[in-house]
Amino acid sequence: MRVAIVTGASRGIGAAFANHLGETRPDVDEIWCISRSCKDGSFSKKAGGFPNQGPRFRYLRLDQSDEDFGDKLQSYVKQQHATIVYLILNAAYANFGDINRQDFAHVNQMIQTNIRGTVAAVYSLRDLFEKNSHIILVSSISTVAPTPGLAVYTASKAFIRHWGISLREELKPYGVSVTICYPGKVETKALRDVVKQSGSVKLRLMPNQNLKYFVQRTLCAAERGQAEVAPGIYGLVMALFKVLPRRAIARMGSLV
Protein backbone atom coordinates (compact mmCIF):
# COMPACT_ATOMS: atom_id res chain seq x y z
CA MET A 1 0.00 0.00 0.00
CA ARG A 2 1.30 3.45 -1.00
CA VAL A 3 0.50 6.21 1.49
CA ALA A 4 0.85 9.93 2.07
CA ILE A 5 1.21 10.95 5.72
CA VAL A 6 0.27 14.44 6.93
CA THR A 7 0.73 15.55 10.54
CA GLY A 8 -1.34 18.30 12.11
CA ALA A 9 -4.05 17.41 9.58
CA SER A 10 -7.21 18.15 11.55
CA ARG A 11 -7.49 21.68 10.11
CA GLY A 12 -5.59 24.55 8.53
CA ILE A 13 -2.47 23.89 6.47
CA GLY A 14 -2.35 20.16 7.24
CA ALA A 15 -5.98 19.61 6.22
CA ALA A 16 -5.40 21.56 3.01
CA PHE A 17 -2.38 19.41 2.13
CA ALA A 18 -4.35 16.22 2.78
CA ASN A 19 -7.32 17.37 0.70
CA HIS A 20 -5.15 18.49 -2.21
CA LEU A 21 -3.32 15.16 -2.28
CA GLY A 22 -6.67 13.39 -2.22
CA GLU A 23 -7.77 15.39 -5.26
CA THR A 24 -4.58 15.22 -7.32
CA ARG A 25 -2.83 11.93 -6.46
CA PRO A 26 -5.09 8.99 -7.37
CA ASP A 27 -1.96 6.81 -7.45
CA VAL A 28 -1.72 7.10 -3.64
CA ASP A 29 -3.82 4.40 -1.97
CA GLU A 30 -4.46 6.24 1.29
CA ILE A 31 -3.86 9.63 2.86
CA TRP A 32 -3.17 9.32 6.58
CA CYS A 33 -4.26 12.37 8.56
CA ILE A 34 -2.44 12.48 11.89
CA SER A 35 -3.68 14.63 14.75
CA ARG A 36 -4.14 14.51 18.48
CA SER A 37 -7.69 15.80 17.91
CA CYS A 38 -9.41 12.49 17.12
CA LYS A 39 -12.29 12.36 19.58
CA ASP A 40 -12.63 8.61 19.89
CA GLY A 41 -8.96 7.85 20.56
CA SER A 42 -8.85 5.18 17.86
CA PHE A 43 -7.51 4.64 14.37
CA SER A 44 -10.67 5.44 12.44
CA LYS A 45 -11.64 6.41 8.92
CA LYS A 46 -14.68 8.26 10.25
CA ALA A 47 -13.25 10.44 13.01
CA GLY A 48 -15.18 13.65 13.58
CA GLY A 49 -13.93 17.15 12.91
CA PHE A 50 -11.69 16.41 9.95
CA PRO A 51 -11.81 18.16 6.59
CA ASN A 52 -12.58 15.27 4.29
CA GLN A 53 -14.10 11.84 4.34
CA GLY A 54 -13.83 8.84 2.05
CA PRO A 55 -12.23 5.43 1.73
CA ARG A 56 -8.79 6.88 0.94
CA PHE A 57 -8.60 8.95 4.13
CA ARG A 58 -7.45 7.33 7.34
CA TYR A 59 -7.34 9.23 10.63
CA LEU A 60 -4.78 8.43 13.31
CA ARG A 61 -4.82 9.87 16.80
CA LEU A 62 -1.16 10.50 17.63
CA ASP A 63 0.47 13.38 19.48
CA GLN A 64 3.74 14.59 17.95
CA SER A 65 4.94 15.87 21.34
CA ASP A 66 4.85 12.37 22.88
CA GLU A 67 8.21 10.70 23.56
CA ASP A 68 7.20 7.58 21.63
CA PHE A 69 5.58 9.38 18.67
CA GLY A 70 8.14 8.13 16.15
CA ASP A 71 7.99 4.55 17.41
CA LYS A 72 4.18 4.45 17.26
CA LEU A 73 4.13 5.87 13.76
CA GLN A 74 6.77 3.43 12.52
CA SER A 75 4.94 0.49 14.07
CA TYR A 76 1.66 1.45 12.42
CA VAL A 77 3.25 1.88 8.97
CA LYS A 78 4.85 -1.56 9.26
CA GLN A 79 1.62 -3.18 10.47
CA GLN A 80 -0.14 -1.88 7.36
CA HIS A 81 2.73 -3.02 5.09
CA ALA A 82 2.80 0.51 3.71
CA THR A 83 5.43 2.47 1.81
CA ILE A 84 5.55 6.25 2.00
CA VAL A 85 5.13 8.48 -1.06
CA TYR A 86 4.68 11.75 0.85
CA LEU A 87 5.54 12.71 4.43
CA ILE A 88 4.32 16.22 5.25
CA LEU A 89 5.39 17.30 8.73
CA ASN A 90 3.11 20.20 9.55
CA ALA A 91 2.19 19.71 13.23
CA ALA A 92 3.43 22.56 15.41
CA TYR A 93 2.65 24.38 18.63
CA ALA A 94 3.02 28.12 19.28
CA ASN A 95 2.60 30.03 22.52
CA PHE A 96 3.17 33.76 22.92
CA GLY A 97 5.11 35.14 25.90
CA ASP A 98 8.54 36.43 26.84
CA ILE A 99 10.97 34.72 29.23
CA ASN A 100 9.56 36.58 32.27
CA ARG A 101 5.93 35.67 31.59
CA GLN A 102 5.91 32.32 29.85
CA ASP A 103 5.56 29.04 31.71
CA PHE A 104 8.35 26.61 30.75
CA ALA A 105 5.73 23.90 30.19
CA HIS A 106 4.63 25.80 27.07
CA VAL A 107 8.24 26.24 25.98
CA ASN A 108 8.89 22.54 26.42
CA GLN A 109 5.80 21.62 24.40
CA MET A 110 7.02 23.82 21.53
CA ILE A 111 10.42 22.11 21.60
CA GLN A 112 8.93 18.62 21.85
CA THR A 113 6.35 19.15 19.10
CA ASN A 114 8.16 21.40 16.65
CA ILE A 115 11.65 19.91 16.90
CA ARG A 116 11.80 16.53 18.60
CA GLY A 117 8.61 15.11 17.10
CA THR A 118 9.50 16.25 13.59
CA VAL A 119 12.98 14.75 13.75
CA ALA A 120 11.69 11.54 15.37
CA ALA A 121 9.21 10.99 12.54
CA VAL A 122 11.89 11.16 9.85
CA TYR A 123 14.37 8.96 11.74
CA SER A 124 11.70 6.36 12.53
CA LEU A 125 10.42 6.18 8.94
CA ARG A 126 13.70 6.57 7.04
CA ASP A 127 13.68 2.98 5.72
CA LEU A 128 10.03 3.05 4.63
CA PHE A 129 10.10 5.56 1.77
CA GLU A 130 9.57 4.69 -1.87
CA LYS A 131 12.05 5.73 -4.50
CA ASN A 132 11.23 9.25 -5.72
CA SER A 133 9.23 10.05 -2.58
CA HIS A 134 8.94 13.44 -0.91
CA ILE A 135 9.31 14.95 2.54
CA ILE A 136 7.84 18.41 3.10
CA LEU A 137 8.90 20.24 6.26
CA VAL A 138 6.61 23.12 7.20
CA SER A 139 8.75 25.89 8.63
CA SER A 140 7.60 29.54 8.85
CA ILE A 141 8.38 32.95 7.43
CA SER A 142 9.36 33.82 11.00
CA THR A 143 12.47 31.66 10.60
CA VAL A 144 14.20 34.73 9.10
CA ALA A 145 12.56 37.16 11.52
CA PRO A 146 13.33 36.40 15.19
CA THR A 147 10.39 37.79 17.14
CA PRO A 148 10.44 38.70 20.85
CA GLY A 149 7.48 36.99 22.49
CA LEU A 150 7.67 34.17 19.96
CA ALA A 151 11.38 33.53 20.44
CA VAL A 152 11.21 29.76 21.04
CA TYR A 153 8.66 29.21 18.27
CA THR A 154 10.67 31.15 15.66
CA ALA A 155 13.87 29.42 16.79
CA SER A 156 12.21 26.01 16.44
CA LYS A 157 11.18 26.89 12.88
CA ALA A 158 14.73 28.08 12.13
CA PHE A 159 15.93 24.67 13.33
CA ILE A 160 13.57 22.98 10.87
CA ARG A 161 15.01 25.09 8.07
CA HIS A 162 18.67 24.36 8.77
CA TRP A 163 18.09 20.69 9.58
CA GLY A 164 15.97 20.29 6.46
CA ILE A 165 18.66 21.69 4.18
CA SER A 166 21.17 19.17 5.55
CA LEU A 167 18.63 16.33 5.56
CA ARG A 168 18.00 16.99 1.88
CA GLU A 169 21.62 16.17 1.05
CA GLU A 170 21.66 13.13 3.31
CA LEU A 171 18.57 11.57 1.72
CA LYS A 172 19.25 12.50 -1.91
CA PRO A 173 21.28 9.31 -2.61
CA TYR A 174 18.27 7.23 -1.49
CA GLY A 175 15.80 8.88 -3.87
CA VAL A 176 13.98 10.91 -1.20
CA SER A 177 13.64 14.65 -1.81
CA VAL A 178 13.20 17.20 0.96
CA THR A 179 11.43 20.55 0.51
CA ILE A 180 11.14 23.21 3.22
CA CYS A 181 8.16 25.55 2.91
CA TYR A 182 7.63 28.88 4.63
CA PRO A 183 4.01 29.89 5.20
CA GLY A 184 3.35 33.53 6.02
CA LYS A 185 0.12 34.75 7.56
CA VAL A 186 -2.13 31.87 6.56
CA GLU A 187 -5.55 32.23 8.15
CA THR A 188 -5.73 29.31 10.60
CA LYS A 189 -7.03 28.82 14.14
CA ALA A 190 -3.46 28.48 15.44
CA LEU A 191 -2.54 31.87 14.02
CA ARG A 192 -5.72 33.48 15.35
CA ASP A 193 -4.85 32.17 18.81
CA VAL A 194 -1.33 33.66 18.65
CA VAL A 195 -2.66 37.03 17.43
CA LYS A 196 -5.16 37.03 20.30
CA GLN A 197 -2.46 36.11 22.84
CA SER A 198 -0.08 38.80 21.65
CA GLY A 199 -2.56 41.59 20.96
CA SER A 200 -0.20 42.58 18.16
CA VAL A 201 -1.44 45.18 15.68
CA LYS A 202 1.51 44.27 13.45
CA LEU A 203 0.34 40.65 13.14
CA ARG A 204 -3.22 41.71 12.42
CA LEU A 205 -2.07 44.05 9.63
CA MET A 206 0.21 41.55 7.88
CA PRO A 207 -1.17 40.49 4.48
CA ASN A 208 -3.08 37.21 4.45
CA GLN A 209 -1.78 34.34 2.35
CA ASN A 210 -4.27 32.20 0.43
CA LEU A 211 -4.16 28.70 1.89
CA LYS A 212 -5.04 26.84 -1.31
CA TYR A 213 -2.45 28.80 -3.29
CA PHE A 214 0.22 28.13 -0.67
CA VAL A 215 -0.45 24.36 -0.70
CA GLN A 216 -0.56 24.12 -4.50
CA ARG A 217 2.72 26.02 -4.92
CA THR A 218 4.43 23.97 -2.21
CA LEU A 219 3.42 20.62 -3.71
CA CYS A 220 4.48 21.76 -7.19
CA ALA A 221 7.85 22.79 -5.77
CA ALA A 222 8.24 19.39 -4.09
CA GLU A 223 7.44 17.56 -7.34
CA ARG A 224 10.13 19.62 -9.08
CA GLY A 225 12.63 18.71 -6.36
CA GLN A 226 12.93 22.31 -5.16
CA ALA A 227 14.73 22.79 -1.84
CA GLU A 228 12.79 25.76 -0.45
CA VAL A 229 9.57 27.56 -1.28
CA ALA A 230 7.92 30.72 0.07
CA PRO A 231 5.00 31.40 -2.28
CA GLY A 232 3.79 34.86 -3.23
CA ILE A 233 4.69 38.09 -1.47
CA TYR A 234 6.28 36.22 1.43
CA GLY A 235 9.05 35.07 -0.89
CA LEU A 236 9.99 38.74 -1.24
CA VAL A 237 9.73 39.18 2.53
CA MET A 238 12.18 36.31 3.06
CA ALA A 239 14.62 37.75 0.55
CA LEU A 240 14.46 41.18 2.25
CA PHE A 241 14.90 39.83 5.78
CA LYS A 242 17.91 37.76 4.72
CA VAL A 243 19.89 40.93 3.95
CA LEU A 244 18.78 43.09 6.89
CA PRO A 245 20.96 43.19 10.05
CA ARG A 246 19.78 40.75 12.73
CA ARG A 247 19.50 43.49 15.33
CA ALA A 248 17.23 45.51 13.07
CA ILE A 249 15.05 42.47 12.39
CA ALA A 250 14.65 41.75 16.13
CA ARG A 251 13.71 45.36 16.79
CA MET A 252 11.17 45.29 13.99
CA GLY A 253 9.80 42.06 15.41
CA SER A 254 9.22 43.68 18.81
CA LEU A 255 7.03 46.45 17.38
CA VAL A 256 3.34 46.05 18.20
GROMACS .gro file of C-alpha atoms in nm:
model
  256
    1MET     CA    1   0.000   0.000   0.000
    2ARG     CA    2   0.130   0.345  -0.100
    3VAL     CA    3   0.050   0.621   0.149
    4ALA     CA    4   0.085   0.993   0.207
    5ILE     CA    5   0.121   1.095   0.572
    6VAL     CA    6   0.027   1.444   0.693
    7THR     CA    7   0.073   1.555   1.054
    8GLY     CA    8  -0.134   1.830   1.211
    9ALA     CA    9  -0.405   1.741   0.958
   10SER     CA   10  -0.721   1.815   1.155
   11ARG     CA   11  -0.749   2.168   1.011
   12GLY     CA   12  -0.559   2.455   0.853
   13ILE     CA   13  -0.247   2.389   0.647
   14GLY     CA   14  -0.235   2.016   0.724
   15ALA     CA   15  -0.598   1.961   0.622
   16ALA     CA   16  -0.540   2.156   0.301
   17PHE     CA   17  -0.238   1.941   0.213
   18ALA     CA   18  -0.435   1.622   0.278
   19ASN     CA   19  -0.732   1.737   0.070
   20HIS     CA   20  -0.515   1.849  -0.221
   21LEU     CA   21  -0.332   1.516  -0.228
   22GLY     CA   22  -0.667   1.339  -0.222
   23GLU     CA   23  -0.777   1.539  -0.526
   24THR     CA   24  -0.458   1.522  -0.732
   25ARG     CA   25  -0.283   1.193  -0.646
   26PRO     CA   26  -0.509   0.899  -0.737
   27ASP     CA   27  -0.196   0.681  -0.745
   28VAL     CA   28  -0.172   0.710  -0.364
   29ASP     CA   29  -0.382   0.440  -0.197
   30GLU     CA   30  -0.446   0.624   0.129
   31ILE     CA   31  -0.386   0.963   0.286
   32TRP     CA   32  -0.317   0.932   0.658
   33CYS     CA   33  -0.426   1.237   0.856
   34ILE     CA   34  -0.244   1.248   1.189
   35SER     CA   35  -0.368   1.463   1.475
   36ARG     CA   36  -0.414   1.451   1.848
   37SER     CA   37  -0.769   1.580   1.791
   38CYS     CA   38  -0.941   1.249   1.712
   39LYS     CA   39  -1.229   1.236   1.958
   40ASP     CA   40  -1.263   0.861   1.989
   41GLY     CA   41  -0.896   0.785   2.056
   42SER     CA   42  -0.885   0.518   1.786
   43PHE     CA   43  -0.751   0.464   1.437
   44SER     CA   44  -1.067   0.544   1.244
   45LYS     CA   45  -1.164   0.641   0.892
   46LYS     CA   46  -1.468   0.826   1.025
   47ALA     CA   47  -1.325   1.044   1.301
   48GLY     CA   48  -1.518   1.365   1.358
   49GLY     CA   49  -1.393   1.715   1.291
   50PHE     CA   50  -1.169   1.641   0.995
   51PRO     CA   51  -1.181   1.816   0.659
   52ASN     CA   52  -1.258   1.527   0.429
   53GLN     CA   53  -1.410   1.184   0.434
   54GLY     CA   54  -1.383   0.884   0.205
   55PRO     CA   55  -1.223   0.543   0.173
   56ARG     CA   56  -0.879   0.688   0.094
   57PHE     CA   57  -0.860   0.895   0.413
   58ARG     CA   58  -0.745   0.733   0.734
   59TYR     CA   59  -0.734   0.923   1.063
   60LEU     CA   60  -0.478   0.843   1.331
   61ARG     CA   61  -0.482   0.987   1.680
   62LEU     CA   62  -0.116   1.050   1.763
   63ASP     CA   63   0.047   1.338   1.948
   64GLN     CA   64   0.374   1.459   1.795
   65SER     CA   65   0.494   1.587   2.134
   66ASP     CA   66   0.485   1.237   2.288
   67GLU     CA   67   0.821   1.070   2.356
   68ASP     CA   68   0.720   0.758   2.163
   69PHE     CA   69   0.558   0.938   1.867
   70GLY     CA   70   0.814   0.813   1.615
   71ASP     CA   71   0.799   0.455   1.741
   72LYS     CA   72   0.418   0.445   1.726
   73LEU     CA   73   0.413   0.587   1.376
   74GLN     CA   74   0.677   0.343   1.252
   75SER     CA   75   0.494   0.049   1.407
   76TYR     CA   76   0.166   0.145   1.242
   77VAL     CA   77   0.325   0.188   0.897
   78LYS     CA   78   0.485  -0.156   0.926
   79GLN     CA   79   0.162  -0.318   1.047
   80GLN     CA   80  -0.014  -0.188   0.736
   81HIS     CA   81   0.273  -0.302   0.509
   82ALA     CA   82   0.280   0.051   0.371
   83THR     CA   83   0.543   0.247   0.181
   84ILE     CA   84   0.555   0.625   0.200
   85VAL     CA   85   0.513   0.848  -0.106
   86TYR     CA   86   0.468   1.175   0.085
   87LEU     CA   87   0.554   1.271   0.443
   88ILE     CA   88   0.432   1.622   0.525
   89LEU     CA   89   0.539   1.730   0.873
   90ASN     CA   90   0.311   2.020   0.955
   91ALA     CA   91   0.219   1.971   1.323
   92ALA     CA   92   0.343   2.256   1.541
   93TYR     CA   93   0.265   2.438   1.863
   94ALA     CA   94   0.302   2.812   1.928
   95ASN     CA   95   0.260   3.003   2.252
   96PHE     CA   96   0.317   3.376   2.292
   97GLY     CA   97   0.511   3.514   2.590
   98ASP     CA   98   0.854   3.643   2.684
   99ILE     CA   99   1.097   3.472   2.923
  100ASN     CA  100   0.956   3.658   3.227
  101ARG     CA  101   0.593   3.567   3.159
  102GLN     CA  102   0.591   3.232   2.985
  103ASP     CA  103   0.556   2.904   3.171
  104PHE     CA  104   0.835   2.661   3.075
  105ALA     CA  105   0.573   2.390   3.019
  106HIS     CA  106   0.463   2.580   2.707
  107VAL     CA  107   0.824   2.624   2.598
  108ASN     CA  108   0.889   2.254   2.642
  109GLN     CA  109   0.580   2.162   2.440
  110MET     CA  110   0.702   2.382   2.153
  111ILE     CA  111   1.042   2.211   2.160
  112GLN     CA  112   0.893   1.862   2.185
  113THR     CA  113   0.635   1.915   1.910
  114ASN     CA  114   0.816   2.140   1.665
  115ILE     CA  115   1.165   1.991   1.690
  116ARG     CA  116   1.180   1.653   1.860
  117GLY     CA  117   0.861   1.511   1.710
  118THR     CA  118   0.950   1.625   1.359
  119VAL     CA  119   1.298   1.475   1.375
  120ALA     CA  120   1.169   1.154   1.537
  121ALA     CA  121   0.921   1.099   1.254
  122VAL     CA  122   1.189   1.116   0.985
  123TYR     CA  123   1.437   0.896   1.174
  124SER     CA  124   1.170   0.636   1.253
  125LEU     CA  125   1.042   0.618   0.894
  126ARG     CA  126   1.370   0.657   0.704
  127ASP     CA  127   1.368   0.298   0.572
  128LEU     CA  128   1.003   0.305   0.463
  129PHE     CA  129   1.010   0.556   0.177
  130GLU     CA  130   0.957   0.469  -0.187
  131LYS     CA  131   1.205   0.573  -0.450
  132ASN     CA  132   1.123   0.925  -0.572
  133SER     CA  133   0.923   1.005  -0.258
  134HIS     CA  134   0.894   1.344  -0.091
  135ILE     CA  135   0.931   1.495   0.254
  136ILE     CA  136   0.784   1.841   0.310
  137LEU     CA  137   0.890   2.024   0.626
  138VAL     CA  138   0.661   2.312   0.720
  139SER     CA  139   0.875   2.589   0.863
  140SER     CA  140   0.760   2.954   0.885
  141ILE     CA  141   0.838   3.295   0.743
  142SER     CA  142   0.936   3.382   1.100
  143THR     CA  143   1.247   3.166   1.060
  144VAL     CA  144   1.420   3.473   0.910
  145ALA     CA  145   1.256   3.716   1.152
  146PRO     CA  146   1.333   3.640   1.519
  147THR     CA  147   1.039   3.779   1.714
  148PRO     CA  148   1.044   3.870   2.085
  149GLY     CA  149   0.748   3.699   2.249
  150LEU     CA  150   0.767   3.417   1.996
  151ALA     CA  151   1.138   3.353   2.044
  152VAL     CA  152   1.121   2.976   2.104
  153TYR     CA  153   0.866   2.921   1.827
  154THR     CA  154   1.067   3.115   1.566
  155ALA     CA  155   1.387   2.942   1.679
  156SER     CA  156   1.221   2.601   1.644
  157LYS     CA  157   1.118   2.689   1.288
  158ALA     CA  158   1.473   2.808   1.213
  159PHE     CA  159   1.593   2.467   1.333
  160ILE     CA  160   1.357   2.298   1.087
  161ARG     CA  161   1.501   2.509   0.807
  162HIS     CA  162   1.867   2.436   0.877
  163TRP     CA  163   1.809   2.069   0.958
  164GLY     CA  164   1.597   2.029   0.646
  165ILE     CA  165   1.866   2.169   0.418
  166SER     CA  166   2.117   1.917   0.555
  167LEU     CA  167   1.863   1.633   0.556
  168ARG     CA  168   1.800   1.699   0.188
  169GLU     CA  169   2.162   1.617   0.105
  170GLU     CA  170   2.166   1.313   0.331
  171LEU     CA  171   1.857   1.157   0.172
  172LYS     CA  172   1.925   1.250  -0.191
  173PRO     CA  173   2.128   0.931  -0.261
  174TYR     CA  174   1.827   0.723  -0.149
  175GLY     CA  175   1.580   0.888  -0.387
  176VAL     CA  176   1.398   1.091  -0.120
  177SER     CA  177   1.364   1.465  -0.181
  178VAL     CA  178   1.320   1.720   0.096
  179THR     CA  179   1.143   2.055   0.051
  180ILE     CA  180   1.114   2.321   0.322
  181CYS     CA  181   0.816   2.555   0.291
  182TYR     CA  182   0.763   2.888   0.463
  183PRO     CA  183   0.401   2.989   0.520
  184GLY     CA  184   0.335   3.353   0.602
  185LYS     CA  185   0.012   3.475   0.756
  186VAL     CA  186  -0.213   3.187   0.656
  187GLU     CA  187  -0.555   3.223   0.815
  188THR     CA  188  -0.573   2.931   1.060
  189LYS     CA  189  -0.703   2.882   1.414
  190ALA     CA  190  -0.346   2.848   1.544
  191LEU     CA  191  -0.254   3.187   1.402
  192ARG     CA  192  -0.572   3.348   1.535
  193ASP     CA  193  -0.485   3.217   1.881
  194VAL     CA  194  -0.133   3.366   1.865
  195VAL     CA  195  -0.266   3.703   1.743
  196LYS     CA  196  -0.516   3.703   2.030
  197GLN     CA  197  -0.246   3.611   2.284
  198SER     CA  198  -0.008   3.880   2.165
  199GLY     CA  199  -0.256   4.159   2.096
  200SER     CA  200  -0.020   4.258   1.816
  201VAL     CA  201  -0.144   4.518   1.568
  202LYS     CA  202   0.151   4.427   1.345
  203LEU     CA  203   0.034   4.065   1.314
  204ARG     CA  204  -0.322   4.171   1.242
  205LEU     CA  205  -0.207   4.405   0.963
  206MET     CA  206   0.021   4.155   0.788
  207PRO     CA  207  -0.117   4.049   0.448
  208ASN     CA  208  -0.308   3.721   0.445
  209GLN     CA  209  -0.178   3.434   0.235
  210ASN     CA  210  -0.427   3.220   0.043
  211LEU     CA  211  -0.416   2.870   0.189
  212LYS     CA  212  -0.504   2.684  -0.131
  213TYR     CA  213  -0.245   2.880  -0.329
  214PHE     CA  214   0.022   2.813  -0.067
  215VAL     CA  215  -0.045   2.436  -0.070
  216GLN     CA  216  -0.056   2.412  -0.450
  217ARG     CA  217   0.272   2.602  -0.492
  218THR     CA  218   0.443   2.397  -0.221
  219LEU     CA  219   0.342   2.062  -0.371
  220CYS     CA  220   0.448   2.176  -0.719
  221ALA     CA  221   0.785   2.279  -0.577
  222ALA     CA  222   0.824   1.939  -0.409
  223GLU     CA  223   0.744   1.756  -0.734
  224ARG     CA  224   1.013   1.962  -0.908
  225GLY     CA  225   1.263   1.871  -0.636
  226GLN     CA  226   1.293   2.231  -0.516
  227ALA     CA  227   1.473   2.279  -0.184
  228GLU     CA  228   1.279   2.576  -0.045
  229VAL     CA  229   0.957   2.756  -0.128
  230ALA     CA  230   0.792   3.072   0.007
  231PRO     CA  231   0.500   3.140  -0.228
  232GLY     CA  232   0.379   3.486  -0.323
  233ILE     CA  233   0.469   3.809  -0.147
  234TYR     CA  234   0.628   3.622   0.143
  235GLY     CA  235   0.905   3.507  -0.089
  236LEU     CA  236   0.999   3.874  -0.124
  237VAL     CA  237   0.973   3.918   0.253
  238MET     CA  238   1.218   3.631   0.306
  239ALA     CA  239   1.462   3.775   0.055
  240LEU     CA  240   1.446   4.118   0.225
  241PHE     CA  241   1.490   3.983   0.578
  242LYS     CA  242   1.791   3.776   0.472
  243VAL     CA  243   1.989   4.093   0.395
  244LEU     CA  244   1.878   4.309   0.689
  245PRO     CA  245   2.096   4.319   1.005
  246ARG     CA  246   1.978   4.075   1.273
  247ARG     CA  247   1.950   4.349   1.533
  248ALA     CA  248   1.723   4.551   1.307
  249ILE     CA  249   1.505   4.247   1.239
  250ALA     CA  250   1.465   4.175   1.613
  251ARG     CA  251   1.371   4.536   1.679
  252MET     CA  252   1.117   4.529   1.399
  253GLY     CA  253   0.980   4.206   1.541
  254SER     CA  254   0.922   4.368   1.881
  255LEU     CA  255   0.703   4.645   1.738
  256VAL     CA  256   0.334   4.605   1.820
   0.00000   0.00000   0.00000
